XYZ file of C-alpha atoms in Angstrom:
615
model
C -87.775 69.576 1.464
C -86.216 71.704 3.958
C -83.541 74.148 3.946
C -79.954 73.967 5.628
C -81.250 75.967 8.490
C -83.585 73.216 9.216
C -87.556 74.888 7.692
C -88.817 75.709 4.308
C -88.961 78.935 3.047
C -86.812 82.458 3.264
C -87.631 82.680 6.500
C -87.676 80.448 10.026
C -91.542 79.794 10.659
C -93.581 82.614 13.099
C -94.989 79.402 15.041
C -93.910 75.773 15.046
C -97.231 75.025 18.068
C -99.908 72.295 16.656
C -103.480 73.534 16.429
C -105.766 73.935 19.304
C -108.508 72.144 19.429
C -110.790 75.313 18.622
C -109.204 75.524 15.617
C -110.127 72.052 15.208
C -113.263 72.546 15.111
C -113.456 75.464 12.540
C -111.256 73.259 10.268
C -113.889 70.695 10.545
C -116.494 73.204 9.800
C -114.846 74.654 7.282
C -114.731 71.335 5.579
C -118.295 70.689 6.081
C -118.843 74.163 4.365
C -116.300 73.284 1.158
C -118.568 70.229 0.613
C -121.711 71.947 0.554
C -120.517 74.977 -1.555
C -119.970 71.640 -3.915
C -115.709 72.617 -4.530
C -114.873 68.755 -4.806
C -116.155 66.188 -7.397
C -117.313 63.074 -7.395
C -115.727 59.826 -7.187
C -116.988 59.203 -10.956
C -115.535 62.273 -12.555
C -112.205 61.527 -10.892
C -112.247 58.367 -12.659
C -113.578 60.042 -15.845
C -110.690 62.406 -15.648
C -108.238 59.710 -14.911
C -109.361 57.551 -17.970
C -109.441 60.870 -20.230
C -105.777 61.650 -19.058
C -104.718 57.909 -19.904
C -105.901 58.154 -23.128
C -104.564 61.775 -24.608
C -101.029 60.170 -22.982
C -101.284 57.141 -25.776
C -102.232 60.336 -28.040
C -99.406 62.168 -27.457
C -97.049 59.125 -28.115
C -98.709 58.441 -31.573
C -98.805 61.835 -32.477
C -94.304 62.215 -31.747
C -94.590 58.706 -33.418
C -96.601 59.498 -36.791
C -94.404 63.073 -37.087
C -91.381 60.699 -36.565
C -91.836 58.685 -39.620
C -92.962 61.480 -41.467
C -89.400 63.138 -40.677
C -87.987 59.844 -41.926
C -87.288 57.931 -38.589
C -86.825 54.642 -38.571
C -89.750 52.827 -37.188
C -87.514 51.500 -34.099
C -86.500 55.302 -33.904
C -90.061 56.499 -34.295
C -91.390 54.128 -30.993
C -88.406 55.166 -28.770
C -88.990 59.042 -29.126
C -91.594 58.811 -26.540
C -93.790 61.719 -25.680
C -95.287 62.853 -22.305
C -97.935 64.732 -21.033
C -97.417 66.855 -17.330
C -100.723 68.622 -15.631
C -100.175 71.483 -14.199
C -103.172 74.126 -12.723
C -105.605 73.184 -10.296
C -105.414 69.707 -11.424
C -101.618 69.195 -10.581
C -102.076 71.171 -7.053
C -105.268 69.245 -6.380
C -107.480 71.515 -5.916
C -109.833 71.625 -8.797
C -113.820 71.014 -8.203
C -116.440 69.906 -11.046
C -116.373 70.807 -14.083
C -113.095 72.566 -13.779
C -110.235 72.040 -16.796
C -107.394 70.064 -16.905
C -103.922 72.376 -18.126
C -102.148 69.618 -19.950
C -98.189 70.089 -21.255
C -97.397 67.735 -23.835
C -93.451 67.672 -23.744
C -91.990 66.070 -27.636
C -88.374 66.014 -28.820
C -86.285 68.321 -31.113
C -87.545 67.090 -34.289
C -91.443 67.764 -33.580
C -92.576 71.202 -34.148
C -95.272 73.677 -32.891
C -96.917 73.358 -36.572
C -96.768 69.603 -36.248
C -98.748 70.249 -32.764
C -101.484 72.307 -34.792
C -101.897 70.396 -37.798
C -101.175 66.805 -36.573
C -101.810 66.895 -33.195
C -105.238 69.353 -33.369
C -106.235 66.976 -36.426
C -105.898 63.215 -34.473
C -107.718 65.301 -31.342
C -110.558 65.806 -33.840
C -111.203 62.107 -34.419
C -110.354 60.902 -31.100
C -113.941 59.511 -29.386
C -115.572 61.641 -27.573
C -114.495 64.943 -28.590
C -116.927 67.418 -28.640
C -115.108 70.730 -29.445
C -111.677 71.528 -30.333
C -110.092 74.836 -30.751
C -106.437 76.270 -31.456
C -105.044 79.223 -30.685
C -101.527 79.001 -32.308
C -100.815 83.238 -32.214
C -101.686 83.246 -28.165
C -98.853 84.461 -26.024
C -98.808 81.005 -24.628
C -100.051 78.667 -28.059
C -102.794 76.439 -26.591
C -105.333 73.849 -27.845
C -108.993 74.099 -26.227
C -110.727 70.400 -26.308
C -113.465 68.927 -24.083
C -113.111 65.239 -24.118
C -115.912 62.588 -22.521
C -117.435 66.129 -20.868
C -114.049 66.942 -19.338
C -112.467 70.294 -20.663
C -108.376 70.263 -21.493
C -106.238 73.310 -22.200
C -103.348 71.523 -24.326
C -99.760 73.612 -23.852
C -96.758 71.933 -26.006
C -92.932 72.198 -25.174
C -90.104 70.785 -27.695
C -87.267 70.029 -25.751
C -83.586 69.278 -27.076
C -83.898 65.796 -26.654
C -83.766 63.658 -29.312
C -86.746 61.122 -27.264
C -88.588 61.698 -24.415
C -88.034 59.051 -21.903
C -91.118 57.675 -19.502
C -89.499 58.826 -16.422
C -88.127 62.546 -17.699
C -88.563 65.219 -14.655
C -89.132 68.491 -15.347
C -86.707 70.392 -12.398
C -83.468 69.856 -14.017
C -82.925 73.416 -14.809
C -81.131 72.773 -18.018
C -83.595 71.431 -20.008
C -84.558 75.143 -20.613
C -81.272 75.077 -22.986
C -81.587 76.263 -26.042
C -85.457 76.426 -26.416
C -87.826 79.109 -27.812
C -89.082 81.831 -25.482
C -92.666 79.803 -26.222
C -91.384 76.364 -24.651
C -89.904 77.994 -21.722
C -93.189 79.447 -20.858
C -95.178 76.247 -21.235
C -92.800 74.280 -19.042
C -93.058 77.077 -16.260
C -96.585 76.216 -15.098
C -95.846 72.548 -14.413
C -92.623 73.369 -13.242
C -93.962 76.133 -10.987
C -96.401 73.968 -9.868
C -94.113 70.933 -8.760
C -91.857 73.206 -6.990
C -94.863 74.589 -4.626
C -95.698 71.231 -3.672
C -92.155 70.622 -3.042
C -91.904 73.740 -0.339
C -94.933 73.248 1.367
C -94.888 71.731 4.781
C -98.002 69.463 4.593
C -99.624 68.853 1.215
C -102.692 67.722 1.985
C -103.202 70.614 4.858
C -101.993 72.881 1.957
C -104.555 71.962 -0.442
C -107.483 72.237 1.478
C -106.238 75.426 2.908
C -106.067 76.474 -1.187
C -109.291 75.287 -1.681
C -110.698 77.486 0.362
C -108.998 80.363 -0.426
C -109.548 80.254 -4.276
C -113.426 79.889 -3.855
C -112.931 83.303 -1.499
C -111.497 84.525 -4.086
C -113.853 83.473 -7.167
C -117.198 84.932 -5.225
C -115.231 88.378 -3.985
C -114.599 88.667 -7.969
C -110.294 89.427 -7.184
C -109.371 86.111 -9.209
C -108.403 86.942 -12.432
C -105.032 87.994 -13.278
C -105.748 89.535 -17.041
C -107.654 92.237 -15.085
C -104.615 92.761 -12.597
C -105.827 91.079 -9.646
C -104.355 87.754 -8.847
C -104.485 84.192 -10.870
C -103.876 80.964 -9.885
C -100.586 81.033 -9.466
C -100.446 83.932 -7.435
C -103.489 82.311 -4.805
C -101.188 79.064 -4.624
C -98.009 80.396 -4.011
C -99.916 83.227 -1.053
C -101.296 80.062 0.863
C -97.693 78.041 0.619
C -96.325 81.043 1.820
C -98.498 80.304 5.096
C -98.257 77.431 5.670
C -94.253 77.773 5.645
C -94.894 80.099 8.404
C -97.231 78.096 10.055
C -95.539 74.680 9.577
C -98.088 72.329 12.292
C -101.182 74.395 11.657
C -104.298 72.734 10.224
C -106.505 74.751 7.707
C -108.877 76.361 10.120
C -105.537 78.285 11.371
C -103.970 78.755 8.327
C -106.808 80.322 6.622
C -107.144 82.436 9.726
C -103.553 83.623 9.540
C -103.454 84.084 5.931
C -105.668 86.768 5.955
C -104.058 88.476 9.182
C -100.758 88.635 7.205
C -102.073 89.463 3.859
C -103.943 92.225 5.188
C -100.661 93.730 7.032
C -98.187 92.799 4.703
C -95.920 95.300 3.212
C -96.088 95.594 -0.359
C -93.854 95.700 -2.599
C -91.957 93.576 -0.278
C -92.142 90.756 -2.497
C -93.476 87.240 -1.716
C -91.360 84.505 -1.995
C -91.393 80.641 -1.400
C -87.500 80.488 -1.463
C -84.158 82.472 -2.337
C -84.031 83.808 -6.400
C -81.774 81.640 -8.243
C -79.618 82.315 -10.512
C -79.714 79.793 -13.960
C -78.242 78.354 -16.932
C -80.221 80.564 -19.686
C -79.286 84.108 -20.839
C -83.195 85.084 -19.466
C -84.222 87.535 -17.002
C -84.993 86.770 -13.693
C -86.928 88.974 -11.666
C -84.806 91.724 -9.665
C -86.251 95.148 -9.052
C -82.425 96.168 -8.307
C -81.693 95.509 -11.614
C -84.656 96.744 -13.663
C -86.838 99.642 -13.456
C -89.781 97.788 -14.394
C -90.054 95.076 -11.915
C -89.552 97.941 -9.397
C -93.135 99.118 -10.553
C -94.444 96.209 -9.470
C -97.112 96.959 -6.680
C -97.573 93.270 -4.944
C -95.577 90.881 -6.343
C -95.810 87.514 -5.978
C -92.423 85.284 -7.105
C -92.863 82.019 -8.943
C -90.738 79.359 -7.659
C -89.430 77.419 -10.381
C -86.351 79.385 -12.659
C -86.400 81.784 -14.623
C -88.327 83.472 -11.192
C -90.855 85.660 -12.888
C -94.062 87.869 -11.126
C -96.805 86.527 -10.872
C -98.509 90.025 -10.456
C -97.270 92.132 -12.921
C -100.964 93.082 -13.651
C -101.944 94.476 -10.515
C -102.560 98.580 -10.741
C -102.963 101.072 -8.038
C -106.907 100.579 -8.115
C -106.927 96.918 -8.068
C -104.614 96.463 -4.772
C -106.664 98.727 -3.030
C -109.683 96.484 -3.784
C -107.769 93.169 -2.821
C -106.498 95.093 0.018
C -110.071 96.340 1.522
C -111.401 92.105 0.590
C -108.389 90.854 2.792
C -109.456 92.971 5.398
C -113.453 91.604 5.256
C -112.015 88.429 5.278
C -109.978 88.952 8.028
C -113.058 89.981 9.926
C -115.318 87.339 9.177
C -112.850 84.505 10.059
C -112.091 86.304 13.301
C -115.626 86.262 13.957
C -115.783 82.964 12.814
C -112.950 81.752 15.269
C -114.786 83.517 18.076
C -118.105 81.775 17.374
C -120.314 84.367 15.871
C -119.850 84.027 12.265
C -120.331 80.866 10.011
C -117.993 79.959 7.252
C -120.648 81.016 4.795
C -120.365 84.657 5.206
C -117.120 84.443 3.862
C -117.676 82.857 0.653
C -121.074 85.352 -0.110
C -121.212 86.730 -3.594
C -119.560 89.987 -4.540
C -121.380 93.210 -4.324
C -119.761 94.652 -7.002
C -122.869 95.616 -9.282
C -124.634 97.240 -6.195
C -121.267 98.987 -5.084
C -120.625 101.472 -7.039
C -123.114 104.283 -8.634
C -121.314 104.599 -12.105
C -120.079 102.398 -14.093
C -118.316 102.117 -17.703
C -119.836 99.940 -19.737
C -117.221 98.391 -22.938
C -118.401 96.689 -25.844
C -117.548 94.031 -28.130
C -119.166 93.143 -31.189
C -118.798 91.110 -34.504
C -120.700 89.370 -37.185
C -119.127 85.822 -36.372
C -118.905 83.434 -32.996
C -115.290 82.150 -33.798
C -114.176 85.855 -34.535
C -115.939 87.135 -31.395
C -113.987 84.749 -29.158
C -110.549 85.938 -30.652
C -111.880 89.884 -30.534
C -113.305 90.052 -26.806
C -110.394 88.182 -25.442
C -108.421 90.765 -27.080
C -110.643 93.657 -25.813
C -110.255 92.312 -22.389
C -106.653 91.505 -22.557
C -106.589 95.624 -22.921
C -109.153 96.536 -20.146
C -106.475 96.846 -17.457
C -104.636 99.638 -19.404
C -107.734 101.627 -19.782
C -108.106 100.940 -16.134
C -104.651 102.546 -15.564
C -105.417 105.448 -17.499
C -108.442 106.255 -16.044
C -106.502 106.056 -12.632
C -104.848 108.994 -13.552
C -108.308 111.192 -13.727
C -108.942 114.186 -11.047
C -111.691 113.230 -8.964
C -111.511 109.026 -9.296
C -110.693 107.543 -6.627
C -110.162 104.152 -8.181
C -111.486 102.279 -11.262
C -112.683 98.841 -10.645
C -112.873 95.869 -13.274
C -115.110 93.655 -12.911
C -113.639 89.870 -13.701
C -115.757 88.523 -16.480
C -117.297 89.491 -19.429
C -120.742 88.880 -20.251
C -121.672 87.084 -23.561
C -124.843 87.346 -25.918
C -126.034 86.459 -29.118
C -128.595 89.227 -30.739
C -131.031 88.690 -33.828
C -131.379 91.910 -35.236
C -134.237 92.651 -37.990
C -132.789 96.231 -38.974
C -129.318 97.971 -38.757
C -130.935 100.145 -36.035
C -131.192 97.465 -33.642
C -127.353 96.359 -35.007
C -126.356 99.799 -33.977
C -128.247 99.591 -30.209
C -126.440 96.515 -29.569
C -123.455 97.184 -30.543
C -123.842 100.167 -28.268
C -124.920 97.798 -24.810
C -128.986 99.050 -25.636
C -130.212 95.116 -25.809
C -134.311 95.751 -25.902
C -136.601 92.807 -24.302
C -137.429 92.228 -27.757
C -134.554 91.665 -29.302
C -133.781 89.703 -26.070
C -136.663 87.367 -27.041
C -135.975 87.159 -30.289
C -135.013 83.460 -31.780
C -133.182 82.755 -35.135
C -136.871 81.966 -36.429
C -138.376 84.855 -35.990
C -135.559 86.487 -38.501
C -136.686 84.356 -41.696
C -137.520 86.742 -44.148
C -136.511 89.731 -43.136
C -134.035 91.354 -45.527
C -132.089 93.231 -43.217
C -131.440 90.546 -40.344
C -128.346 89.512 -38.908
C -127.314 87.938 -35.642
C -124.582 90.175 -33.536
C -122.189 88.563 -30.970
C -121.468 90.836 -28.280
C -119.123 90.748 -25.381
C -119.962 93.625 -22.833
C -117.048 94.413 -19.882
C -117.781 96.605 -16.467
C -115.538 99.022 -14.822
C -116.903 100.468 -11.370
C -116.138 104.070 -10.942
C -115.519 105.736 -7.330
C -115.565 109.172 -7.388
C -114.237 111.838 -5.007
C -116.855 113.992 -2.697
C -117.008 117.266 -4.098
C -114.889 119.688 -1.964
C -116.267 121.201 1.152
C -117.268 125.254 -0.342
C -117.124 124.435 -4.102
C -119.295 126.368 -6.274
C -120.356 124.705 -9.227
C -120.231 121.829 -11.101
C -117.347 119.947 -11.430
C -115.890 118.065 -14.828
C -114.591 114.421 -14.939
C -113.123 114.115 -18.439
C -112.753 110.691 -19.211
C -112.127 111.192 -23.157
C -108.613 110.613 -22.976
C -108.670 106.937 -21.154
C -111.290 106.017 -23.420
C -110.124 106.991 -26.839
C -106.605 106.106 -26.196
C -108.075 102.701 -24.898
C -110.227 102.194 -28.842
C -107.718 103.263 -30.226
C -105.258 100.551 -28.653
C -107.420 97.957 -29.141
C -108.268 98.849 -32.907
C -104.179 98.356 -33.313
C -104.487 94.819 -32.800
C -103.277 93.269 -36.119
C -106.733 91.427 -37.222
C -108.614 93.983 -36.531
C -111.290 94.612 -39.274
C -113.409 97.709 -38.925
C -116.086 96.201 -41.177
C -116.618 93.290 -38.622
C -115.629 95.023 -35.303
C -117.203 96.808 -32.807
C -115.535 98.412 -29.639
C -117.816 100.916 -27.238
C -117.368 102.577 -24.701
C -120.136 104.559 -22.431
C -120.844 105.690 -19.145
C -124.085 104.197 -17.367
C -125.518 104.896 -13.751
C -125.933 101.867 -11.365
C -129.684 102.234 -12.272
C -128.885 101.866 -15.559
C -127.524 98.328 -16.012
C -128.655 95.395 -17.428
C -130.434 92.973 -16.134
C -128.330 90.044 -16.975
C -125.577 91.185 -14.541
C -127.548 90.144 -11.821
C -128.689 86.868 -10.119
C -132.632 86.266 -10.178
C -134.361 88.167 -7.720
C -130.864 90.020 -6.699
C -131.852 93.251 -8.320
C -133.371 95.724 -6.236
C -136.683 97.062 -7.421
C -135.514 100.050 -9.943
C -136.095 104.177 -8.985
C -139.507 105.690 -11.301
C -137.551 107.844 -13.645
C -137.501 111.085 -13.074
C -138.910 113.692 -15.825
C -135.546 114.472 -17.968
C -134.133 118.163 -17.771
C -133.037 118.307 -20.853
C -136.595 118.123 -22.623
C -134.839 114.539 -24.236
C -137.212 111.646 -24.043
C -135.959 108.544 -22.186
C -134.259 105.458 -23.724
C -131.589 107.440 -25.598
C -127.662 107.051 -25.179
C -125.524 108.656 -23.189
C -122.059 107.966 -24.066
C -117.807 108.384 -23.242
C -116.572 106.633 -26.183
C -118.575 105.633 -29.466
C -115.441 105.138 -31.760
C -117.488 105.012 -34.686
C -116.043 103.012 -38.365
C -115.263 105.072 -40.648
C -116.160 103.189 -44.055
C -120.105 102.762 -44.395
C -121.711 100.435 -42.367
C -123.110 97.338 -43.895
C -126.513 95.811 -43.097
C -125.015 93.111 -41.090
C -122.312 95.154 -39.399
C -122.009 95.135 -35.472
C -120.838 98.818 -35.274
C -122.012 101.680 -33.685
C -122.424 104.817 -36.634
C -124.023 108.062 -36.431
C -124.156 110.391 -33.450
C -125.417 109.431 -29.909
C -127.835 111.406 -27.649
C -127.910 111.239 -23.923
C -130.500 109.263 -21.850
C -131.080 108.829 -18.182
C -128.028 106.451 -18.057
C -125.266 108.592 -18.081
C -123.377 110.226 -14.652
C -125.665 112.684 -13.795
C -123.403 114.347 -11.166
C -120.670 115.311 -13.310
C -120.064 117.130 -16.432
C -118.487 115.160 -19.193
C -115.871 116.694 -21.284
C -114.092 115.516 -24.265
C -111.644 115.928 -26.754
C -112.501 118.040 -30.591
C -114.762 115.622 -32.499
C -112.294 113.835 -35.476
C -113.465 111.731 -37.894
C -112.608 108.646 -35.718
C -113.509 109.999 -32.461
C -116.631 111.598 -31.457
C -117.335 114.156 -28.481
C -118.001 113.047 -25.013
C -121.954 113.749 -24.441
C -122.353 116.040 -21.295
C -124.421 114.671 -18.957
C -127.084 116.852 -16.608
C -125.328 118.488 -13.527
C -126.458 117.906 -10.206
C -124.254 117.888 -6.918
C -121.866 115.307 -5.383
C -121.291 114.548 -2.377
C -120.037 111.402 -0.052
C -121.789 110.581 2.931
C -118.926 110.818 5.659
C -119.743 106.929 7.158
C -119.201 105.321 3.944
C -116.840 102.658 3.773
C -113.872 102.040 1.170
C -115.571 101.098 -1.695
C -119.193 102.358 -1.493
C -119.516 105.217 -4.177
C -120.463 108.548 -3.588
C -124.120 109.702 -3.316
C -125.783 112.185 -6.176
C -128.099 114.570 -4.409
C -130.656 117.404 -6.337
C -131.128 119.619 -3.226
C -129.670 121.119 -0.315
C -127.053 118.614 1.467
C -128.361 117.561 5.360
C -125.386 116.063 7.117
C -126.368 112.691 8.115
């Protein structure tokens, strides 16, 4: 697909020229590299996905067929209103590896509705053979079904068109089939639709795809691919690598991975990314068009979807957050340059993020219930909010940036007392409550098992001001009770059966878990404390305590905290008037600041107890 001026894309290509035969070479390489990072599956798991896609298409027929007759169809009616399933995701772009999910659309006629998908469809998923797990979300922003069928995992997305049947050969890019459907449907059609219109644009799909492939492992081990936490999804990695490849319309993937970071590095934000011109369309919907609204003018790097309604695919990204995908395009850049030149292997560029040995503070946010179903539905909602506390704490004095980390990290705790209930819930996991197995809890009156979900925000601070006497304050209270508080508004929230913490820990400070084996450096001896506190005490930003009495069982932080060695030991923590729903900030020991002056982007400042020597 081409435009009238003869190339794809809003604008003619920067080089038409074929490859060279050194980038030949590091194509080849780079291949050699995707297999042995292990991003493609085997021949039997295609099949296996193949055969598991053949049979959840009969499914979807017989479900539109069994919620036909129950509407009162006759049974000729009932056969002919079809059904049909669309992939969309890695899967549809080709570019998914082992073990990755399939996103699955299942399009039905007028006269089957989303409750029919829940309760009929969710219900003949149950029985089908070899189902392991099913779960529905029916309240998410986009309603999904999660299922793992024969050991492949499917994310099941439903659209009800205005179609009395659904034909075999229905195509999603007529434009009008978005008539007159729910805000719901119109989202679940984008991703497929989005998706087909990418591989529409490109220039060479298969040269596109492993070009993608590389790029979204980058991405994965540099920790920028996740759009909840406002860096980029999916989407947003697919449509950056078509964009490419439009401009480099004869280059292999050697070049085009080369070139993609060049340009990504240099581009121009917000000068928006597109794959083609904004169209205009049939529905009364907005399209994206910073002229027009105020909003999509405060987008920072956005990224267009295709397919209409055009929408941004960035909308997440905050002030902190480009500067960190900025600083990763430019390491990429320099590794593939180096790579080009002979002196670098493709390896180096897919090496593990730093991110837990980057910074020297952190905030540590935590998650708890009494329940594994209900901590699924709480953390995603805890981490569907991290990005606005991010954004709040962007507008401290003295941070530089705030940096999410992409993941939370999930555990189950037996507890044998509501003091250990309370340490968990507050991130203070002991090695014996770490070895502790459902077993050893028989008995004990007070046990209960706590599901926690713990989240990590790196914290950059500024150097302390050349000639600055004393110690300076970073008051974080605000970001942090605001951010409880938001969280606590959700509309299941239940403050007998919900835990949300907040604290401040030092990079010396965290967890073991975080870390690969043998990754961890060997830990500092702990110094005596100044403050005549024993170690192993908390130091916190944001304990937003219940206020009804805590039961035995109950994942919630109560009571007062103390500080411990783990709080930010170069600053001075202020807070807010203690209220009955928000306690103080603890104040942490004072000490000096300061940067060292050859310290790259990223790399947190220094805490020094003496004199500073210029280094």
């Amino acid at each position: 697909m081409t435009t009238e001026s003869g190339y794809l894309g809003v604008t003619p290509p920067i080089s038409t020229a074929d490859s060279n035969e050194r980038e030949k070479e590091v194509t080849a390489t780079l291949m050699e590299e995707l297999r042995n990072q292990n991003t493609f599956e085997t021949v039997e798991e295609a099949r296996t996905r193949e055969a598991v896609l053949g049979r959840v298409a009969a499914l979807v027929k017989n479900f539109v067929y069994e919620v036909s007759l129950q509407r009162g169809l006759s049974e000729a009616a009932a056969s002919a209103a079809g059904g049909k399933i669309f992939t969309f995701g890695s899967y549809r772009l080709g570019v998914h590896g082992p073990g990755s999910d399939i996103d699955t659309l299942c399009v039905v006629p007028k006269h089957v509705s989303r409750e029919d998908f829940f309760d009929v469809f969710e219900g003949m998923l149950r029985t089908l053979e070899g189902v392991t797990e099913v779960s529905g979300v029916p309240e998410a922003y986009v309603p999904i079904i999660k299922t793992k069928i024969s050991g492949i995992p499917l994310d099941f997305l439903m659209a009800r068109l205005a179609l009395s049947s659904i034909p075999d050969d229905l195509s999603l890019k007529d434009d009008n089939l978005l008539r007159n459907l729910d805000e719901r449907c119109v989202r679940s059609l984008n991703g497929s639709r989005v998706n087909d219109e990418i591989l529409r644009l490109v220039p060479n799909v298969q040269i596109y795809r492993d070009s993608l492939r590389c790029i979204k492992l980058w991405a994965q081990r540099r920790a920028i691919y996740s759009n909840v936490n406002g860096f980029f999804g999916g989407v947003a990695w697919a449509i950056l690598v078509a964009r490419i490849c439009q401009l480099y319309p004869n280059a292999i993937a050697g070049a085009i991975v080369s070139r993609f970071f060049i340009i990504m590095y240099q581009w121009s934000w917000p000068q928006p990314v597109l794959l083609k011109q904004i169209e205009e369309g049939p529905l009364q919907v907005r399209v994206w068009n910073p002229k027009l609204y105020p909003a999509d003018r405060s987008h920072r790097m956005p990224i267009i979807t295709p397919a209409y309604p055009a929408m941004c695919a960035t909308h997440n990204v905050t002030a902190s957050t480009q500067m960190i995908v900025t600083e990763e395009f430019k390491k990429g850049a320099d590794i593939v340059d180096r790579v080009i030149v002979g002196t670098a292997s493709w390896s180096e560029l897919f090496a593990k993020h730093d991110f837990f040995h980057k910074y020297r503070y952190y905030l540590q946010v935590v998650a708890s219930t009494d329940d594994s179903d209900l901590q699924i539905k709480w953390a995603g909602t805890v981490e569907s909010r991290i990005r606005q506390l991010v954004m709040k704490l962007e507008y401290v004095d003295s941070l530089i940036l705030a940096h999410p980390f992409i993941k939370g990290f999930e555990q189950m705790s037996h507890c044998i007392s509501s003091e250990e209930v309370r340490q968990v819930a507050q991130g203070q996991i002991s090695d014996a409550i770490i070895k502790r197995t459902k077993a050893d809890m028989e008995g004990t009156q007070d046990a209960s098992t706590v599901y926690s979900t713990t989240f990590y925000i790196g914290l950059l601070v500024e150097p302390k001001p050349i000639g600055s006497v004393g110690p300076r304050k970073l008051d974080i209270s605000y970001p942090t009770r605001e951010f409880t508080k938001l969280v606590k508004m959700w509309e299941k929230f239940e403050e007998s059966r919900m835990g949300i913490f907040v604290r401040n820990i030092k990079s010396s400070g965290l967890p073991d878990y975080v870390f690969d084996e043998g990754e961890r450096q060997p830990r500092q001896p702990l110094k005596r404390p100044k403050t005549g506190k024993g170690p192993g005490k908390s130091s916190n930003t944001s304990p937003d305590m219940p206020n009804k009495k805590r039961r035995s069982d109950m994942p919630v932080p109560a009571g007062p905290q103390k500080e411990d060695d783990g709080g930010i030991p170069g600053l001075s923590m202020t807070s807010a008037p203690e209220s009955s729903k928000d306690r103080d900030l603890a104040s942490t020991p004072v000490e000096r600041l300061v940067k060292a002056p050859q310290h790259p982007f990223g790399e947190i400042a220094a805490v020094v107890t003496g004199a500073v020597t210029a280094q």
